């Protein structure tokens, strides 16, 4: 089993029961209650179905219950394996083509109609939803929070890294997995707040009711007065030849497998996109002992925080700018990926193609708000507000204040709040926390003295100040440039005890400690968030801010700051290097040649495939994954029928598959552009409930779970 047994941050899950189940007639095992998909991937099984149209293999893509690519025949019923909990003796089978209809000839009987009432329905139990619930609960509102995951916290439960912001406002310096627990406790301290997990909202109706697919098996109607949409965001897709192969997955899906389910899903990955999601995914991969071939970004600069990018470079992972993926290839799953340099129009440049042997490609090219419920509610005249990523894509720290502000505003709209109850600083704080990175500044060189002092390797203005608030001597302050936590920290005192609190709390691992111990020697203290029993050698490569190796020296001591779950490693180095040393190269990347700049040198690399073959506008590439409709088919249809309304594409089955257009709706704009249609003239898909698949038997709570028999789903693709 490909399981992560020793993680530097996460503890092995306790009290898990290993159970046997059947996969295509073979008995294998997994942990009871974990998603079926995770159990299968831990056993190296990545193909979950073969499409009815062309027999193409399909596997996990979003791991979020959104795309339906992971649908399998589970106890005779087609179900999403990423949200179906594993049970002992379960019969799981690959779907070949279209599954047979279950042989059920008894009349449909409505067993039960289930309904409840609440004042406020909150969709989503992420940071925004939980913060809104706590605020509304404190006002005495009856609040029901519905979330589609088995655990509250949203994407926080996937985040093992420490968060930015401020300690006072949003628990900066605390890991996302711990912030999730804090926010849930804050919400549940109010008796009027209830949180339903495994409870996706599937529809909003005119009569102020919402449908919830409770535990993915029964239907619950919730009558409410007002609505908070805090459903977060879904990851954007990227269209290229081979993007539909098993092994090409969303970065969030990778984090779900690695950090939530502790499954070592892949051995070597390639990441597309240099925003914070992609940069953090690379870090999580190394923590899970998974090799990273590199991060590839089509733009000319990194899109995420500089401290994240610097951290990745220091660990030895290259970041290639002005470069993108052109193709993924493999038999049944990804085995190789091709990249190429791009011109100013983001088109591949002839002669620049390069290939990598990888078993996964992570797509991290941005997020799109999950705001369909908000639009639906407002269309029906229902009182509704949005919070978090459903309102604005930003950091989780900002979402907390977005939730608080949305809740207070909703109370005012209901006439049950007091204007004075809205803290005027909330919106200001939210905007600061949501700020894009500001200017970068060159730090002045530091000469180590006999006393300890911190060295800062954060050069870019971002909302972060925990180093200043954690210092027991208050020797760290922020330079007064903007007058808020966007300002850069500096050593303002004359004393430093070398306690290491600032080093351990820094979310970007961008602070070190130095002191001179001899005329030509100094000691440097560096943060380390990897296993120390297997992740360290006798001599380690020490690197500067951008990842260039300065020295290779032994560790002289190590200690763990338990509160931050961070190791502090001490080295003795050349005094001339001490203040420049910013980190330790990871063992998996030591001895690996690195580029001197963020580009690939293509001069001596022969073109492996032609640019014509690897064009991102390959017309024979599938756009609609559910129905396997190609770009060529869509473009031809648009031209032939003078289409300007995306809904007309539904006659081709585009947007009519199991995902309801959630994936392809982001991609069809390219087809319209190729067909010569102005994007501003395109009418988007009309969204209607239900927003995910719900079996007819579940709608009437008939209790149908196991239908179909052993021969269901055996018909092959035509």
XYZ file of C-alpha atoms in Angstrom:
718
model
C 0.000 0.000 0.000
C 1.305 3.442 -0.959
C 0.681 5.154 2.375
C 2.529 8.008 4.047
C 3.706 6.397 7.257
C 5.954 9.188 8.546
C 4.943 12.783 7.849
C 6.852 15.685 9.426
C 3.667 17.556 10.366
C 0.760 15.135 10.280
C 0.346 12.283 12.716
C -0.609 8.843 11.495
C -4.354 8.342 11.769
C -5.360 6.315 14.798
C -8.115 3.787 15.350
C -8.403 2.990 11.644
C -9.913 -0.336 10.685
C -8.385 -2.128 7.722
C -11.141 -3.845 5.736
C -11.249 -6.032 2.661
C -13.322 -5.159 -0.378
C -13.656 -6.388 -3.924
C -12.260 -4.479 -6.901
C -13.134 -6.042 -10.246
C -13.342 -9.403 -8.505
C -9.991 -9.086 -6.732
C -9.881 -8.778 -2.957
C -7.869 -5.768 -1.786
C -7.885 -3.676 1.374
C -8.325 -0.112 2.550
C -9.310 1.828 5.632
C -12.972 1.804 6.568
C -14.574 5.193 5.992
C -11.921 6.623 3.699
C -12.993 7.516 0.139
C -13.065 4.535 -2.183
C -10.882 6.474 -4.643
C -8.172 7.005 -2.032
C -8.159 3.324 -1.105
C -7.768 2.325 -4.752
C -5.022 4.853 -5.489
C -3.119 3.673 -2.422
C -3.123 0.266 -4.127
C -1.861 1.753 -7.392
C -5.245 1.567 -9.170
C -5.782 4.794 -11.111
C -8.280 3.857 -13.855
C -11.888 3.959 -12.638
C -13.843 3.754 -15.890
C -13.644 3.536 -19.675
C -15.796 6.080 -21.485
C -18.795 4.839 -23.424
C -17.986 6.984 -26.457
C -14.413 5.928 -27.231
C -13.225 3.643 -24.434
C -10.819 6.261 -23.061
C -9.644 5.615 -19.469
C -10.849 7.967 -16.748
C -9.691 8.498 -13.183
C -9.560 10.931 -10.304
C -9.437 14.601 -11.322
C -10.892 16.985 -8.717
C -11.313 14.772 -5.597
C -13.931 17.341 -4.658
C -17.191 15.741 -5.729
C -17.484 18.188 -8.609
C -16.328 16.568 -11.847
C -17.628 12.964 -11.644
C -14.571 11.580 -13.455
C -14.084 9.149 -10.573
C -17.517 7.512 -10.951
C -17.422 3.751 -10.438
C -19.911 0.950 -9.966
C -20.159 0.616 -6.188
C -22.476 -2.119 -4.955
C -24.226 -2.013 -8.307
C -24.828 1.756 -8.391
C -22.719 4.375 -10.244
C -21.236 6.588 -7.517
C -18.446 9.133 -7.202
C -15.632 7.208 -5.594
C -14.012 10.361 -4.183
C -16.945 10.979 -1.807
C -18.147 7.417 -1.190
C -16.782 6.001 2.086
C -15.262 2.548 1.925
C -17.111 -0.239 3.741
C -16.191 -3.823 4.494
C -17.169 -6.218 1.722
C -17.991 -3.444 -0.744
C -18.192 -4.512 -4.381
C -16.326 -1.921 -6.483
C -15.978 -2.264 -10.220
C -14.562 -0.367 -13.146
C -17.293 0.951 -15.436
C -16.867 -0.163 -19.045
C -19.033 2.045 -21.209
C -22.536 2.610 -19.884
C -23.566 0.572 -16.842
C -26.664 -1.576 -17.108
C -29.825 -0.320 -15.504
C -30.451 -2.139 -12.228
C -33.092 -4.840 -12.420
C -35.548 -3.105 -10.114
C -39.174 -3.753 -11.037
C -41.014 -2.816 -7.857
C -42.925 0.486 -7.858
C -41.206 3.577 -6.483
C -42.433 4.258 -2.966
C -41.848 7.496 -1.103
C -40.588 6.339 2.243
C -40.231 9.686 3.935
C -40.221 13.408 3.314
C -37.625 15.056 5.498
C -37.586 18.792 6.179
C -36.336 21.223 8.802
C -36.349 24.968 9.326
C -33.642 27.476 10.256
C -33.158 31.232 10.294
C -29.914 31.267 8.328
C -28.564 28.610 5.993
C -24.818 28.816 5.395
C -23.484 26.875 2.417
C -19.916 25.877 3.165
C -18.029 25.188 6.399
C -14.720 26.687 5.338
C -13.124 29.686 7.066
C -15.750 32.129 5.772
C -18.725 29.908 6.593
C -17.501 29.047 10.085
C -16.693 32.685 10.873
C -20.144 33.739 9.649
C -21.762 31.011 11.750
C -19.968 32.180 14.890
C -20.984 35.785 14.277
C -24.633 34.953 13.596
C -24.722 32.485 16.474
C -23.512 35.205 18.821
C -26.547 37.274 17.777
C -28.931 34.449 18.615
C -29.856 33.371 15.089
C -30.686 29.732 14.438
C -27.911 28.775 12.016
C -27.472 25.652 9.910
C -24.123 25.176 8.162
C -24.080 22.584 5.365
C -20.816 21.317 3.897
C -20.140 18.620 1.332
C -17.013 17.261 3.044
C -16.778 14.775 5.936
C -15.031 17.379 8.099
C -15.607 21.108 8.608
C -12.818 23.505 7.706
C -12.913 23.657 3.929
C -9.498 23.687 2.274
C -7.910 24.435 5.655
C -7.971 20.719 6.453
C -5.581 20.158 3.530
C -3.076 22.816 4.589
C -0.126 21.683 6.671
C 1.732 24.977 6.267
C 1.591 27.992 8.580
C -0.662 30.854 7.547
C 0.166 34.488 6.888
C -1.655 37.517 8.322
C -1.525 38.504 11.979
C -1.778 36.406 15.126
C -4.498 38.608 16.588
C -6.721 38.711 13.511
C -6.427 35.304 11.876
C -4.066 33.001 13.789
C -1.014 33.752 11.647
C 1.821 31.326 12.239
C -0.711 28.554 12.921
C -1.152 25.710 10.452
C -4.319 25.533 8.380
C -5.294 22.152 9.819
C -5.257 23.687 13.313
C -7.087 26.870 12.275
C -9.916 24.676 10.975
C -10.409 23.200 14.447
C -10.250 26.627 16.110
C -12.909 28.107 13.813
C -15.197 25.111 14.253
C -14.952 25.363 18.041
C -15.719 29.084 17.895
C -18.871 28.423 15.868
C -20.103 25.483 17.942
C -19.800 27.347 21.233
C -23.221 28.780 20.362
C -26.088 26.290 20.902
C -28.032 27.778 17.991
C -25.346 26.717 15.469
C -25.516 23.288 13.816
C -22.966 21.972 11.318
C -23.920 19.228 8.862
C -21.018 17.473 7.132
C -21.288 15.183 4.105
C -24.225 17.420 3.256
C -23.884 19.089 -0.156
C -26.538 21.638 -1.041
C -27.842 20.632 -4.463
C -30.507 23.234 -5.148
C -32.063 26.543 -4.107
C -35.789 26.956 -4.787
C -38.166 29.882 -5.136
C -40.038 29.084 -1.935
C -36.919 29.703 0.189
C -36.022 26.085 0.459
C -32.758 24.322 -0.211
C -32.214 20.675 -1.050
C -29.421 18.866 0.791
C -28.114 15.465 -0.319
C -27.472 14.281 3.234
C -24.657 11.739 3.587
C -24.931 11.265 -0.168
C -27.901 8.957 0.341
C -31.005 10.894 1.443
C -32.714 14.177 0.608
C -33.408 16.900 3.150
C -35.374 20.091 2.475
C -34.304 23.099 4.528
C -36.607 26.084 4.815
C -34.686 29.256 5.627
C -35.099 33.017 5.937
C -31.752 34.147 4.550
C -28.692 32.613 2.952
C -24.910 32.934 3.287
C -23.042 31.466 0.324
C -19.552 30.514 1.488
C -19.042 27.581 -0.871
C -15.465 28.525 -1.680
C -13.981 28.032 -5.121
C -13.339 25.270 -7.607
C -10.058 24.903 -9.405
C -9.802 26.082 -12.983
C -8.996 23.539 -15.644
C -6.349 23.800 -18.346
C -6.971 22.347 -21.786
C -4.087 20.587 -23.547
C -3.641 17.252 -25.350
C -3.654 14.503 -22.743
C -5.227 16.583 -19.973
C -7.936 13.939 -19.660
C -5.527 11.103 -18.780
C -5.638 9.600 -15.288
C -2.799 11.240 -13.369
C -3.563 14.752 -14.580
C -5.263 16.160 -11.507
C -6.120 19.421 -9.819
C -3.549 20.572 -7.261
C -6.244 20.502 -4.589
C -6.944 16.860 -5.412
C -3.281 16.092 -4.848
C -3.363 17.850 -1.471
C -6.495 15.892 -0.564
C -4.792 12.571 -1.246
C -1.520 13.497 0.441
C -2.558 15.638 3.416
C -6.052 14.423 4.255
C -5.871 10.752 3.328
C -2.090 10.255 3.735
C -1.854 8.458 0.401
C 1.424 8.623 -1.497
C -0.397 8.772 -4.782
C 2.530 9.443 -7.130
C 6.305 9.175 -7.258
C 7.215 12.186 -9.410
C 5.001 15.126 -10.324
C 5.125 18.165 -12.586
C 3.215 21.305 -11.589
C 1.592 23.797 -13.955
C 1.065 27.230 -12.393
C 3.131 29.297 -9.955
C 0.397 30.810 -7.810
C 0.338 30.068 -4.104
C -1.618 26.845 -4.706
C 1.043 25.427 -7.021
C 3.948 26.581 -4.865
C 2.399 25.126 -1.718
C 1.563 21.855 -3.494
C 5.246 21.477 -4.374
C 6.152 21.915 -0.703
C 3.534 19.394 0.368
C 4.899 16.932 -2.188
C 8.391 17.072 -0.700
C 6.959 16.639 2.793
C 5.284 13.470 1.492
C 8.583 12.262 -0.025
C 7.328 12.804 -3.590
C 9.751 14.145 -6.186
C 8.876 17.366 -8.048
C 10.236 17.745 -11.592
C 9.539 21.467 -11.527
C 6.964 24.227 -11.569
C 6.085 25.666 -14.983
C 4.544 29.109 -15.442
C 3.449 30.619 -18.764
C 3.800 34.180 -17.489
C 7.091 35.995 -17.068
C 6.869 36.182 -13.277
C 5.815 34.046 -10.349
C 2.159 34.605 -9.460
C 2.355 33.608 -5.801
C 4.110 35.082 -2.802
C 7.841 35.564 -3.302
C 8.580 33.904 0.053
C 6.759 30.771 -1.145
C 8.733 30.781 -4.408
C 12.040 31.409 -2.624
C 11.310 28.570 -0.197
C 10.692 26.214 -3.122
C 13.875 27.315 -4.890
C 15.907 26.868 -1.693
C 14.644 23.312 -1.417
C 15.941 22.672 -4.924
C 12.767 22.676 -7.028
C 13.207 24.689 -10.245
C 10.600 27.237 -11.325
C 10.488 27.768 -15.096
C 8.877 30.973 -16.345
C 7.587 31.703 -19.875
C 7.029 27.952 -20.165
C 3.920 25.791 -20.302
C 2.791 22.235 -20.815
C 1.964 21.185 -24.350
C 1.055 17.528 -23.972
C 0.738 14.647 -21.528
C 1.126 11.071 -22.726
C 0.883 7.588 -21.303
C -0.736 4.189 -21.486
C -3.776 4.158 -19.187
C -2.241 6.994 -17.112
C 0.330 9.767 -17.326
C 3.878 8.598 -17.995
C 5.424 11.629 -19.682
C 4.759 15.363 -19.987
C 6.042 17.822 -22.584
C 6.722 21.510 -22.005
C 7.827 24.337 -24.278
C 8.794 27.969 -24.046
C 6.021 30.369 -25.085
C 6.010 33.666 -26.955
C 4.220 36.873 -25.992
C 0.921 35.315 -27.167
C 1.572 32.265 -24.964
C 2.041 30.034 -28.013
C 4.758 27.323 -28.035
C 8.007 28.387 -29.687
C 9.356 25.964 -32.333
C 12.356 23.947 -31.231
C 11.863 24.453 -27.498
C 10.021 21.282 -26.530
C 11.324 19.244 -23.609
C 9.945 16.138 -21.928
C 9.837 14.794 -18.357
C 9.099 11.311 -17.085
C 6.417 11.848 -14.442
C 3.387 9.931 -13.245
C 1.269 12.983 -12.460
C 0.673 16.505 -13.722
C -0.828 18.944 -11.226
C -2.987 21.759 -12.588
C -2.721 24.895 -10.448
C -3.850 27.692 -12.751
C -6.268 29.545 -10.512
C -9.657 29.329 -8.863
C -13.217 30.195 -9.904
C -15.848 31.205 -7.311
C -18.567 28.670 -6.501
C -21.296 31.302 -6.653
C -24.089 29.532 -8.522
C -26.201 29.371 -5.363
C -25.847 33.117 -4.858
C -26.974 33.834 -8.411
C -29.881 31.422 -8.070
C -31.018 32.936 -4.764
C -30.870 36.503 -6.026
C -32.777 35.517 -9.163
C -35.565 34.292 -6.878
C -35.484 37.406 -4.693
C -34.066 35.530 -1.706
C -32.008 37.526 0.773
C -28.452 36.284 0.296
C -24.857 37.377 0.803
C -21.565 35.842 -0.293
C -18.418 35.407 1.763
C -14.909 34.102 1.226
C -13.848 32.804 -2.179
C -17.476 32.719 -3.321
C -17.243 36.519 -3.163
C -13.563 37.191 -3.878
C -10.662 34.820 -4.475
C -8.158 35.546 -1.712
C -6.281 34.001 1.200
C -8.128 32.026 3.883
C -7.154 34.691 6.410
C -9.188 37.210 4.415
C -12.102 34.769 4.185
C -12.444 34.767 7.974
C -13.150 38.485 7.980
C -15.262 38.170 4.862
C -17.480 35.751 6.787
C -17.747 38.015 9.826
C -18.609 41.059 7.699
C -21.133 39.174 5.557
C -22.869 37.874 8.685
C -23.130 41.319 10.251
C -24.443 42.833 7.025
C -27.022 40.066 6.689
C -28.243 40.737 10.219
C -28.731 44.373 9.275
C -30.622 43.400 6.124
C -32.924 41.302 8.283
C -33.488 44.255 10.576
C -32.255 42.250 13.524
C -28.789 43.703 13.883
C -27.441 46.979 15.108
C -25.269 49.102 12.887
C -22.890 49.632 15.755
C -22.391 45.862 15.957
C -20.299 45.912 12.763
C -16.736 46.640 13.732
C -15.547 49.342 11.308
C -12.123 47.716 11.273
C -13.363 44.397 9.892
C -13.614 45.446 6.268
C -10.312 47.292 6.478
C -8.663 44.182 7.907
C -10.270 41.982 5.256
C -8.962 44.191 2.455
C -5.438 44.167 3.864
C -5.483 40.386 4.248
C -6.756 40.038 0.672
C -4.080 42.362 -0.731
C -1.995 41.307 -3.672
C 1.762 41.408 -3.025
C 3.210 44.911 -3.041
C 6.681 46.216 -3.809
C 9.937 44.334 -3.350
C 12.878 45.868 -1.515
C 16.562 45.039 -1.409
C 17.712 44.210 2.116
C 20.929 45.780 3.406
C 23.831 43.362 3.999
C 24.292 42.216 7.598
C 27.585 41.605 9.389
C 27.166 39.025 12.185
C 28.157 40.112 15.677
C 28.849 38.153 18.838
C 25.185 38.254 19.869
C 22.343 36.481 18.118
C 20.234 38.494 15.721
C 17.519 37.630 13.185
C 18.049 37.896 9.444
C 14.972 38.458 7.260
C 14.618 36.994 3.784
C 11.163 38.413 3.050
C 11.638 41.207 0.532
C 8.092 41.548 -0.793
C 5.225 43.363 0.886
C 2.608 40.820 1.936
C 0.132 40.829 4.854
C 2.168 39.148 7.595
C 3.529 40.104 11.022
C 3.699 37.131 13.462
C 7.471 37.532 13.862
C 6.898 40.971 15.392
C 4.217 39.854 17.830
C 5.939 36.647 18.942
C 9.280 38.228 19.900
C 9.463 38.228 23.737
C 11.697 41.322 23.735
C 9.642 43.169 21.107
C 12.862 43.593 19.161
C 11.169 43.063 15.788
C 9.090 45.859 14.282
C 7.535 46.685 10.910
C 8.933 49.488 8.769
C 6.305 52.200 8.570
C 5.648 52.354 4.833
C 1.941 51.515 4.484
C 1.103 51.617 8.165
C -0.283 48.068 8.325
C 0.897 44.465 8.307
C 1.990 44.751 4.666
C 5.138 46.487 5.943
C 8.379 44.508 6.085
C 9.884 43.429 9.434
C 13.285 44.503 10.703
C 15.424 44.046 13.829
C 14.750 47.185 15.849
C 16.152 46.229 19.242
C 19.628 45.850 20.646
C 19.019 42.436 22.191
C 18.167 38.978 20.874
C 18.237 35.922 23.111
C 18.336 33.510 20.185
C 15.110 31.880 21.395
C 14.123 31.107 17.807
C 10.463 32.054 18.248
C 10.528 34.253 15.139
C 12.265 31.539 13.098
C 9.738 28.895 14.122
C 6.600 30.969 13.540
C 7.466 32.480 10.145
C 4.984 31.130 7.538
C 7.491 31.652 4.728
C 10.412 30.046 6.583
C 12.139 33.317 5.747
C 13.896 34.151 9.037
C 17.226 32.839 10.322
C 19.409 33.585 13.339
C 23.147 34.356 13.092
C 26.031 35.101 15.448
C 29.823 35.175 15.107
C 31.652 32.523 17.158
C 35.204 33.120 15.853
C 37.000 35.484 13.527
C 36.148 33.355 10.516
C 33.201 31.300 11.771
C 29.560 31.952 12.606
C 26.558 29.943 13.659
C 23.296 30.035 11.750
C 19.909 28.662 12.857
C 17.549 27.527 10.083
C 13.933 26.269 10.116
C 13.188 22.718 8.925
C 9.764 21.107 8.366
C 10.806 17.683 7.168
C 11.568 14.406 8.911
C 14.804 14.588 10.886
C 15.202 10.830 11.258
C 15.371 10.156 7.518
C 15.527 13.606 5.941
C 18.978 14.719 7.108
C 22.498 13.690 6.161
C 25.705 14.214 8.078
C 26.522 17.153 5.794
C 23.807 19.371 4.342
C 23.849 21.871 1.492
C 23.109 25.390 2.720
C 21.735 27.830 0.170
C 21.060 31.533 -0.262
C 17.639 33.159 -0.741
C 17.340 32.029 -4.370
C 18.668 28.513 -3.832
C 22.339 28.780 -4.799
C 24.555 26.493 -2.724
C 26.972 28.368 -0.451
C 28.345 25.616 1.799
C 28.044 21.945 2.640
C 28.514 21.461 6.378
C 27.341 19.182 9.205
C 24.549 19.958 11.662
C 25.916 20.799 15.094
C 22.557 20.713 16.904
C 18.829 20.453 16.374
C 15.807 21.171 18.557
C 12.076 21.128 17.986
C 9.764 24.020 18.815
C 6.783 21.890 19.802
C 4.233 24.693 19.684
C 5.047 25.356 16.018
C 5.933 21.757 15.104
C 9.101 23.112 13.504
C 12.712 21.990 13.829
C 15.533 24.501 14.270
C 18.856 23.300 12.851
C 22.137 24.936 13.856
C 25.216 24.955 11.595
C 28.696 26.430 11.864
C 29.607 28.231 8.651
C 32.026 30.672 7.077
C 31.315 34.078 8.580
C 31.216 35.590 5.089
C 28.276 33.338 4.194
C 26.353 33.384 7.477
C 23.989 36.287 6.826
C 23.333 35.088 3.253
C 22.392 31.512 4.177
C 18.598 31.256 4.008
C 17.823 27.557 4.014
C 18.739 23.905 3.593
C 18.525 22.012 0.316
C 16.181 19.022 0.538
C 17.812 15.616 0.187
C 15.641 14.678 -2.797
C 17.075 17.629 -4.741
C 20.709 17.554 -3.583
C 23.204 16.667 -6.308
C 20.584 17.665 -8.909
C 21.819 20.360 -11.332
C 19.716 23.509 -11.153
C 19.239 26.281 -13.705
C 20.873 29.602 -12.841
C 17.706 31.465 -13.793
C 13.996 30.813 -14.071
C 14.086 29.648 -17.689
C 14.946 26.394 -19.390
C 18.015 26.471 -21.615
C 16.640 25.010 -24.837
C 19.642 25.557 -27.141
C 21.002 22.016 -26.999
C 17.708 20.239 -26.468
C 16.283 18.734 -29.665
C 12.596 19.220 -30.320
C 11.022 15.950 -29.219
C 7.683 16.609 -30.850
C 6.721 19.322 -33.282
C 5.072 22.495 -32.080
C 2.229 21.785 -34.483
C 1.550 18.536 -32.628
C 1.883 20.144 -29.205
C -0.176 23.269 -29.890
C -2.506 24.182 -27.077
C -5.187 24.642 -29.737
C -5.067 20.998 -30.841
C -8.568 20.718 -32.278
C -8.819 17.005 -31.588
C -8.369 17.473 -27.846
C -11.386 16.799 -25.638
C -12.968 19.869 -24.008
C -16.059 18.319 -22.404
C -14.640 15.448 -20.353
C -18.023 14.018 -19.331
C -19.263 13.521 -22.894
C -15.828 13.585 -24.602
C -16.653 16.339 -27.076
C -13.584 17.717 -28.860
C -12.573 21.291 -29.535
C -12.994 20.638 -33.269
C -16.596 19.482 -32.841
C -17.454 22.561 -30.786
C -15.732 25.019 -33.144
C -17.400 23.484 -36.212
C -20.810 23.629 -34.512
C -20.340 27.282 -33.536
C -19.331 28.251 -37.074
C -22.084 26.253 -38.766
C -24.876 27.555 -36.543
C -23.580 31.073 -35.787
C -23.717 30.265 -32.073
C -23.373 33.008 -29.470
C -25.306 31.319 -26.665
C -23.373 28.589 -24.853
C -26.656 26.831 -24.110
C -26.932 25.927 -27.811
C -23.884 23.713 -27.342
C -26.016 21.450 -25.183
C -27.400 19.939 -28.375
C -23.872 18.533 -28.763
C -24.099 17.333 -25.136
C -21.512 19.923 -24.053
C -22.301 20.848 -20.457
C -24.893 18.060 -20.192
C -22.680 15.501 -18.508
C -22.483 14.434 -14.900
C -20.495 17.490 -13.777
C -23.199 19.843 -15.049
C -20.733 21.956 -17.018
C -18.611 22.868 -13.999
C -15.405 21.935 -15.834
C -16.016 22.683 -19.506
C -17.816 25.986 -18.865
C -14.394 27.442 -18.031
C -12.918 26.207 -21.314
C -15.468 26.789 -24.059
C -14.499 30.462 -24.423
C -11.460 29.256 -26.379
C -13.740 27.471 -28.856
C -15.756 30.636 -29.428
C -12.580 32.678 -29.954
C -11.194 30.168 -32.476
C -14.564 30.274 -34.247
C -14.281 34.069 -34.481
C -16.866 35.026 -31.852
C -16.224 37.994 -29.569
C -16.125 36.632 -25.972
C -18.155 39.638 -24.804
C -21.065 38.437 -26.955
C -21.243 34.943 -25.443
C -24.272 34.095 -23.324
C -23.088 31.693 -20.580
C -24.691 28.420 -19.566
C -27.958 28.765 -17.660
C -27.559 27.149 -14.266
C -30.443 25.255 -12.748
C -30.837 22.875 -9.832
C -29.908 20.204 -9.180
C -26.275 21.208 -9.044
C -25.030 17.647 -8.676
C -26.349 14.168 -9.450
C -28.887 12.796 -6.975
C -30.453 9.355 -7.534
C -34.223 9.392 -7.942
C -34.563 6.977 -5.039
C -32.652 9.353 -2.788
C -34.936 12.264 -3.687
C -37.835 10.405 -2.120
C -35.689 8.808 0.597
C -36.607 5.340 -0.511
C -33.428 3.920 0.936
C -32.108 2.268 -2.212
C -28.429 1.492 -1.757
C -27.584 -1.825 -3.350
C -28.992 -2.552 -6.784
C -27.875 -4.021 -10.039
C -26.276 -7.385 -9.387
C -22.906 -8.691 -10.445
C -23.346 -8.024 -14.165
C -24.069 -4.285 -13.893
C -21.644 -2.064 -15.777
C -20.060 -4.764 -17.890
C -21.061 -3.522 -21.344
C -17.998 -2.258 -23.191
C -17.652 0.987 -25.100
C -18.893 0.918 -28.699
